Structures are given as structure tokens and as C-alpha cells.
mmCIF file of C-alpha atoms in Angstrom:
data_model
loop_
_atom_site.group_PDB
_atom_site.id
_atom_site.type_symbol
_atom_site.label_atom_id
_atom_site.label_comp_id
_atom_site.label_asym_id
_atom_site.label_seq_id
_atom_site.Cartn_x
_atom_site.Cartn_y
_atom_site.Cartn_z
ATOM 1 C CA MET A 1 87.346 100.619 104.017
ATOM 2 C CA LYS A 2 90.673 99.904 104.603
ATOM 3 C CA LEU A 3 91.868 96.210 105.750
ATOM 4 C CA ALA A 4 95.647 95.059 106.517
ATOM 5 C CA ILE A 5 95.683 91.684 106.649
ATOM 6 C CA SER A 6 98.440 90.163 107.996
ATOM 7 C CA GLY A 7 99.287 86.040 110.526
ATOM 8 C CA LYS A 8 102.909 83.924 110.015
ATOM 9 C CA GLY A 9 103.494 82.551 106.938
ATOM 10 C CA GLY A 10 101.642 80.114 104.368
ATOM 11 C CA VAL A 11 98.430 80.428 106.986
ATOM 12 C CA GLY A 12 96.732 82.402 104.534
ATOM 13 C CA LYS A 13 96.707 85.523 104.022
ATOM 14 C CA THR A 14 96.474 86.244 100.370
ATOM 15 C CA THR A 15 94.241 83.540 100.009
ATOM 16 C CA ILE A 16 91.934 85.676 101.803
ATOM 17 C CA ALA A 17 93.002 89.350 100.884
ATOM 18 C CA ALA A 18 92.348 87.845 97.108
ATOM 19 C CA GLY A 19 89.243 86.526 97.933
ATOM 20 C CA LEU A 20 87.694 90.304 99.669
ATOM 21 C CA ILE A 21 89.591 92.177 97.391
ATOM 22 C CA LYS A 22 86.611 90.389 94.160
ATOM 23 C CA TYR A 23 84.358 89.700 96.613
ATOM 24 C CA PHE A 24 84.463 93.930 97.383
ATOM 25 C CA ALA A 25 84.770 94.951 92.746
ATOM 26 C CA GLY A 26 81.783 92.575 92.526
ATOM 27 C CA GLN A 27 80.125 94.208 94.964
ATOM 28 C CA GLY A 28 80.182 97.593 93.069
ATOM 29 C CA TYR A 29 83.077 99.101 95.094
ATOM 30 C CA GLN A 30 86.988 100.467 93.951
ATOM 31 C CA VAL A 31 89.049 98.586 95.203
ATOM 32 C CA TYR A 32 93.459 99.137 96.256
ATOM 33 C CA ALA A 33 94.812 95.291 96.082
ATOM 34 C CA VAL A 34 98.243 97.066 98.182
ATOM 35 C CA ASP A 35 101.048 93.964 97.903
ATOM 36 C CA ALA A 36 102.776 95.196 100.390
ATOM 37 C CA ASP A 37 104.278 91.253 101.101
ATOM 38 C CA PRO A 38 108.021 90.886 99.608
ATOM 39 C CA ASP A 39 106.399 87.098 97.983
ATOM 40 C CA THR A 40 104.736 89.505 95.470
ATOM 41 C CA SER A 41 101.908 86.966 94.738
ATOM 42 C CA LEU A 42 98.567 88.379 94.976
ATOM 43 C CA GLY A 43 98.297 89.318 91.385
ATOM 44 C CA MET A 44 99.042 86.169 90.364
ATOM 45 C CA VAL A 45 96.204 84.924 93.017
ATOM 46 C CA LEU A 46 94.485 88.302 92.253
ATOM 47 C CA GLY A 47 94.269 86.181 88.262
ATOM 48 C CA LEU A 48 95.609 89.134 86.780
ATOM 49 C CA PRO A 49 97.855 88.483 83.982
ATOM 50 C CA GLU A 50 101.697 87.010 84.380
ATOM 51 C CA GLU A 51 102.608 89.858 81.721
ATOM 52 C CA ARG A 52 100.641 92.973 83.335
ATOM 53 C CA LEU A 53 101.891 92.048 86.757
ATOM 54 C CA GLY A 54 106.346 91.498 85.127
ATOM 55 C CA THR A 55 105.612 95.756 83.318
ATOM 56 C CA LEU A 56 105.357 96.874 86.713
ATOM 57 C CA LYS A 57 108.306 97.498 89.010
ATOM 58 C CA PRO A 58 107.960 97.540 92.815
ATOM 59 C CA ILE A 59 108.363 101.093 93.764
ATOM 60 C CA VAL A 60 111.429 100.167 96.211
ATOM 61 C CA ASP A 61 112.526 100.062 92.500
ATOM 62 C CA MET A 62 112.107 103.860 91.052
ATOM 63 C CA ARG A 63 115.336 104.677 93.094
ATOM 64 C CA GLN A 64 115.324 108.076 90.575
ATOM 65 C CA ILE A 65 111.699 108.569 91.279
ATOM 66 C CA ILE A 66 112.819 108.419 95.050
ATOM 67 C CA ALA A 67 115.805 111.114 95.135
ATOM 68 C CA GLU A 68 113.149 112.615 93.203
ATOM 69 C CA ARG A 69 110.458 112.636 94.697
ATOM 70 C CA THR A 70 112.788 112.560 98.658
ATOM 71 C CA GLY A 71 115.201 115.269 97.725
ATOM 72 C CA GLY A 72 117.583 114.173 96.352
ATOM 73 C CA GLU A 73 121.232 111.645 97.052
ATOM 74 C CA GLY A 74 122.424 113.623 100.280
ATOM 75 C CA ALA A 75 121.718 112.045 104.076
ATOM 76 C CA PHE A 76 119.067 114.489 104.637
ATOM 77 C CA PHE A 77 115.620 114.364 102.711
ATOM 78 C CA ALA A 78 111.823 114.993 102.928
ATOM 79 C CA LEU A 79 109.875 113.051 105.340
ATOM 80 C CA ASN A 80 106.881 114.095 103.173
ATOM 81 C CA PRO A 81 106.822 113.409 99.564
ATOM 82 C CA GLU A 82 104.430 114.011 97.192
ATOM 83 C CA VAL A 83 103.227 110.459 96.103
ATOM 84 C CA ASP A 84 99.974 110.276 94.061
ATOM 85 C CA SER A 85 100.570 111.052 91.114
ATOM 86 C CA LEU A 86 102.625 107.316 91.480
ATOM 87 C CA LEU A 87 99.843 106.003 92.409
ATOM 88 C CA GLU A 88 97.429 106.328 89.254
ATOM 89 C CA ASP A 89 101.143 106.031 87.526
ATOM 90 C CA PHE A 90 101.996 102.906 88.930
ATOM 91 C CA THR A 91 98.551 100.767 88.960
ATOM 92 C CA ILE A 92 96.810 98.541 87.097
ATOM 93 C CA LYS A 93 93.539 98.289 86.320
ATOM 94 C CA ASN A 94 91.450 95.389 86.169
ATOM 95 C CA ASP A 95 87.828 96.479 86.106
ATOM 96 C CA ASN A 96 86.868 98.056 89.471
ATOM 97 C CA ILE A 97 90.525 96.592 91.385
ATOM 98 C CA LEU A 98 93.368 98.239 91.444
ATOM 99 C CA PHE A 99 96.921 96.636 92.370
ATOM 100 C CA LEU A 100 99.919 98.898 93.428
ATOM 101 C CA LYS A 101 102.727 96.318 94.097
ATOM 102 C CA MET A 102 105.088 98.123 96.625
ATOM 103 C CA GLY A 103 108.706 96.045 97.033
ATOM 104 C CA ALA A 104 110.374 93.814 98.447
ATOM 105 C CA ILE A 105 112.795 93.900 101.917
ATOM 106 C CA LYS A 106 116.526 93.878 100.851
ATOM 107 C CA PRO A 107 118.996 91.544 101.738
ATOM 108 C CA GLY A 108 121.500 91.299 104.431
ATOM 109 C CA GLY A 109 124.235 93.384 104.395
ATOM 110 C CA SER A 110 122.379 96.340 102.183
ATOM 111 C CA THR A 111 121.873 99.573 102.345
ATOM 112 C CA CYS A 112 119.276 100.991 104.316
ATOM 113 C CA TYR A 113 115.817 101.416 103.159
ATOM 114 C CA CYS A 114 115.483 104.938 104.453
ATOM 115 C CA ARG A 115 113.668 106.838 101.661
ATOM 116 C CA GLU A 116 112.193 104.102 99.957
ATOM 117 C CA ASN A 117 109.953 103.046 103.127
ATOM 118 C CA THR A 118 109.789 107.541 103.428
ATOM 119 C CA VAL A 119 107.833 106.464 99.804
ATOM 120 C CA LEU A 120 106.095 103.646 100.553
ATOM 121 C CA ASN A 121 105.224 104.931 103.820
ATOM 122 C CA ALA A 122 103.449 108.090 102.387
ATOM 123 C CA MET A 123 101.629 106.263 99.301
ATOM 124 C CA ILE A 124 100.364 103.633 101.991
ATOM 125 C CA ASN A 125 99.322 107.030 103.862
ATOM 126 C CA SER A 126 97.726 108.457 100.109
ATOM 127 C CA LEU A 127 95.944 105.355 100.742
ATOM 128 C CA LEU A 128 94.732 105.212 104.024
ATOM 129 C CA LEU A 129 93.515 108.697 105.198
ATOM 130 C CA LYS A 130 93.119 110.842 102.033
ATOM 131 C CA ARG A 131 91.124 107.894 99.216
ATOM 132 C CA ARG A 132 87.439 107.271 100.141
ATOM 133 C CA GLU A 133 87.701 103.721 97.570
ATOM 134 C CA MET A 134 88.247 99.821 99.512
ATOM 135 C CA VAL A 135 91.925 99.706 100.659
ATOM 136 C CA VAL A 136 92.943 95.832 100.954
ATOM 137 C CA LEU A 137 95.948 95.714 102.486
ATOM 138 C CA ASP A 138 98.035 92.328 102.253
ATOM 139 C CA MET A 139 101.210 92.732 104.634
ATOM 140 C CA GLY A 140 104.485 90.015 105.333
ATOM 141 C CA ALA A 141 103.751 87.502 106.633
ATOM 142 C CA GLY A 142 105.269 88.081 111.166
ATOM 143 C CA ILE A 143 105.691 91.202 112.151
ATOM 144 C CA GLU A 144 108.694 92.665 110.410
ATOM 145 C CA HIS A 145 105.978 95.476 108.876
ATOM 146 C CA LEU A 146 104.254 96.288 112.005
ATOM 147 C CA THR A 147 107.611 97.267 113.322
ATOM 148 C CA ARG A 148 107.849 100.135 110.704
ATOM 149 C CA GLY A 149 104.052 101.436 111.424
ATOM 150 C CA THR A 150 103.740 100.653 107.945
ATOM 151 C CA ALA A 151 99.304 99.639 108.572
ATOM 152 C CA ARG A 152 99.343 102.454 110.633
ATOM 153 C CA GLY A 153 95.922 104.039 110.521
ATOM 154 C CA VAL A 154 94.182 101.371 108.794
ATOM 155 C CA ASP A 155 89.949 100.719 109.593
ATOM 156 C CA THR A 156 90.621 97.054 111.127
ATOM 157 C CA MET A 157 93.952 94.374 110.665
ATOM 158 C CA LEU A 158 91.934 91.510 109.879
ATOM 159 C CA ILE A 159 94.921 88.694 111.515
ATOM 160 C CA VAL A 160 94.800 85.294 110.168
ATOM 161 C CA THR A 161 95.352 81.793 112.412
ATOM 162 C CA GLU A 162 95.751 78.174 111.583
ATOM 163 C CA PRO A 163 95.227 75.738 114.580
ATOM 164 C CA THR A 164 98.304 75.145 115.435
ATOM 165 C CA LEU A 165 99.810 76.931 119.295
ATOM 166 C CA VAL A 166 102.779 78.585 116.792
ATOM 167 C CA SER A 167 100.564 80.104 114.678
ATOM 168 C CA ILE A 168 98.381 81.512 117.692
ATOM 169 C CA GLN A 169 101.544 83.045 119.154
ATOM 170 C CA THR A 170 102.275 84.741 115.807
ATOM 171 C CA ALA A 171 98.786 86.620 115.958
ATOM 172 C CA ARG A 172 98.597 86.701 119.846
ATOM 173 C CA VAL A 173 102.798 88.818 118.849
ATOM 174 C CA ILE A 174 100.643 91.165 115.742
ATOM 175 C CA GLN A 175 97.168 92.163 118.052
ATOM 176 C CA LYS A 176 99.628 93.060 120.587
ATOM 177 C CA LEU A 177 101.887 95.520 118.010
ATOM 178 C CA ALA A 178 98.261 96.601 116.168
ATOM 179 C CA SER A 179 97.163 97.281 118.597
ATOM 180 C CA GLU A 180 100.126 99.908 120.587
ATOM 181 C CA LEU A 181 99.736 101.332 116.462
ATOM 182 C CA GLY A 182 96.601 102.364 117.671
ATOM 183 C CA ILE A 183 94.439 100.055 115.146
ATOM 184 C CA GLU A 184 91.230 99.904 116.869
ATOM 185 C CA GLN A 185 89.608 96.595 115.311
ATOM 186 C CA ILE A 186 91.786 94.467 115.018
ATOM 187 C CA LYS A 187 90.115 91.116 113.990
ATOM 188 C CA PHE A 188 91.162 87.212 114.254
ATOM 189 C CA ILE A 189 90.036 84.354 111.406
ATOM 190 C CA GLY A 190 90.838 81.038 111.453
ATOM 191 C CA ASN A 191 91.741 79.217 108.498
ATOM 192 C CA LYS A 192 92.652 75.475 107.608
ATOM 193 C CA LEU A 193 89.896 74.677 109.455
ATOM 194 C CA ARG A 194 90.117 70.706 108.442
ATOM 195 C CA HIS A 195 87.995 69.194 111.683
ATOM 196 C CA PRO A 196 85.348 70.641 114.378
ATOM 197 C CA ARG A 197 88.029 70.859 116.711
ATOM 198 C CA ASP A 198 90.485 72.833 114.817
ATOM 199 C CA GLU A 199 87.099 75.016 115.611
ATOM 200 C CA GLU A 200 86.539 74.883 118.933
ATOM 201 C CA PHE A 201 91.190 74.699 118.599
ATOM 202 C CA ILE A 202 90.972 78.723 117.959
ATOM 203 C CA LEU A 203 88.014 79.809 120.193
ATOM 204 C CA ASN A 204 89.267 78.124 122.890
ATOM 205 C CA HIS A 205 92.737 80.115 122.019
ATOM 206 C CA LEU A 206 91.630 83.548 121.189
ATOM 207 C CA PRO A 207 88.252 85.779 122.065
ATOM 208 C CA SER A 208 85.653 83.782 120.338
ATOM 209 C CA ASP A 209 83.871 87.901 120.559
ATOM 210 C CA ASP A 210 87.977 88.674 118.388
ATOM 211 C CA VAL A 211 87.537 85.677 115.679
ATOM 212 C CA ILE A 212 85.179 87.474 112.803
ATOM 213 C CA GLY A 213 85.392 84.193 110.824
ATOM 214 C CA LEU A 214 86.357 80.419 110.922
ATOM 215 C CA ILE A 215 87.314 78.864 107.103
ATOM 216 C CA PRO A 216 87.177 75.387 106.233
ATOM 217 C CA PHE A 217 90.304 73.650 104.425
ATOM 218 C CA GLN A 218 90.043 73.326 100.876
ATOM 219 C CA SER A 219 90.837 71.789 98.622
ATOM 220 C CA ALA A 220 89.905 74.171 95.885
ATOM 221 C CA ILE A 221 92.198 76.568 96.618
ATOM 222 C CA LEU A 222 95.451 73.602 95.470
ATOM 223 C CA ASP A 223 93.685 73.138 92.471
ATOM 224 C CA GLN A 224 93.450 77.223 91.428
ATOM 225 C CA ALA A 225 97.372 77.651 92.500
ATOM 226 C CA ALA A 226 97.998 74.664 89.589
ATOM 227 C CA GLY A 227 95.669 76.303 87.605
ATOM 228 C CA ILE A 228 93.164 74.060 86.998
ATOM 229 C CA THR A 229 90.661 76.395 88.540
ATOM 230 C CA SER A 230 90.725 80.228 87.486
ATOM 231 C CA ALA A 231 92.260 82.640 90.003
ATOM 232 C CA GLN A 232 89.943 85.386 87.893
ATOM 233 C CA SER A 233 86.083 84.057 88.929
ATOM 234 C CA PHE A 234 87.623 81.615 92.100
ATOM 235 C CA ILE A 235 86.524 82.899 95.542
ATOM 236 C CA ALA A 236 86.882 80.668 98.674
ATOM 237 C CA THR A 237 83.949 80.187 100.363
ATOM 238 C CA GLY A 238 83.460 81.516 103.475
ATOM 239 C CA ILE A 239 85.022 85.005 101.426
ATOM 240 C CA THR A 240 81.056 85.688 101.208
ATOM 241 C CA GLU A 241 80.840 85.623 104.932
ATOM 242 C CA LEU A 242 84.018 86.633 105.916
ATOM 243 C CA ALA A 243 83.204 89.987 103.840
ATOM 244 C CA SER A 244 79.201 90.720 104.460
ATOM 245 C CA ARG A 245 80.020 91.025 108.457
ATOM 246 C CA LEU A 246 83.602 93.338 108.022
ATOM 247 C CA ILE A 247 80.212 95.675 106.113
ATOM 248 C CA GLU A 248 78.208 95.231 108.811
ATOM 249 C CA ASN A 249 80.670 96.775 111.598
#
């Protein structure tokens, strides 16, 4: 199974991605955990040691390797660089989890990211199209990653939304773009639900058949972020049921 998890900023997609990754790994799957979010927080939420995360360079910063794989520094470069060895060399392995950090978006006014995006997309395509392992991509917030086609080829796009009109609107835009990329399975997850009316709000504003999970607000997630709860062992309420539905589908 190859999943991409998206949504508006702050809706909790990284927490859900980490929960699914830990659950699948605990069930014996080998899981590629791909942090494609410029905030690069997935590794911390997974409970990976900070010192190991700090030594893992994002692929977009590896200028020399990118230049070698794309044919040098000139104006023209290969569109299908060989990247399988990068997947072996630049992952952190923690039991059944293999963590890969894609890298951040360049700031405004900097040079083009064409070469880096070529390598990133080739790496993702290698994960999505060649390998049999479970793959979970924690995408950047909003729609920018979809306009670059980064998630093309996944089995399922999971769109996380809060029970607000703004979050619902972003979810619908992501659904449209994901559909245009040819992603056939697109599902919604309602997150941070505090009251029964929040669940009703989600089901009233989105097709109920496409809502695959409803996750309650949990103060334990805040405790985890503050370091009170162990990130390595913590899995949010509702993740097990969500994972079971994904496997059944």
C-alpha cells in the first residue's frame, strides 16, 4: 500500500501519518516513512533520536550528488536519474521503519529547484512504482506539492480536515487536484473532533462514503509534543481502526 497524507496546515496530518506508520510497522510491515513536508517534523513525531535526525541531510541539499545524477551543472539535465542507491544510503532505519527526509522548498528569490525536483520525483517514483514495501508520504501543507505532481502514483490520498469551513474548502481543492493527477482512491479523515456536532459537520460537508476516519481531539497528543508522552510508543485513538479500514480497502 502506498499512501499520501495531505491537508491544510495544522490539521494534524503528521500525527496521523506517524500513527499509521507505527501501526503498520508494528504489524510486521516494512514501512518507508517519507517526510515530504518542509517543516520536516515527521521524524520527531515518530520518536526517532534527534541526534540521528540531525545528521540526515535532505536530498535537496545534496548539490553534488544531484548534479552527478542529472548530468552536470549545465542548462540541460537527465529527467530519469538513477536514484535507488540514494534510497539505501540516505534513510534512517528504526526497526521496521525506514525514514527518508525529502527536504524543504527554496525561499523566494532563490534559484530554480528543477534539478532537485527531478531527483525527488524520481526517488518517489522508485518508492511508489518499483518497491513492495509499505510507503507513507507526509506531504506539505496545502496544495503546492500537488501542483508539482509529487504524489502521482500513490494508491490512496488521505486528506485530513478539521470541522471548519476553511479546512473543508482546502480539502475539496486537494481532492480535485489529486483526482486530476489520476489518484483513484481519495478519502477524507475528520480530525480534532471535540463534540458530536463536529462529526455531523464533517459528514454534512463531505460525501459520507468518502470519509474513512473520524478522530477525536486528544490532549495526549499535546502531551506527546511537549515530551510528556513517549512519541515512540504513542498511537492516537482511532488510528488502529483507520489502518484496518485502509487494509480492507
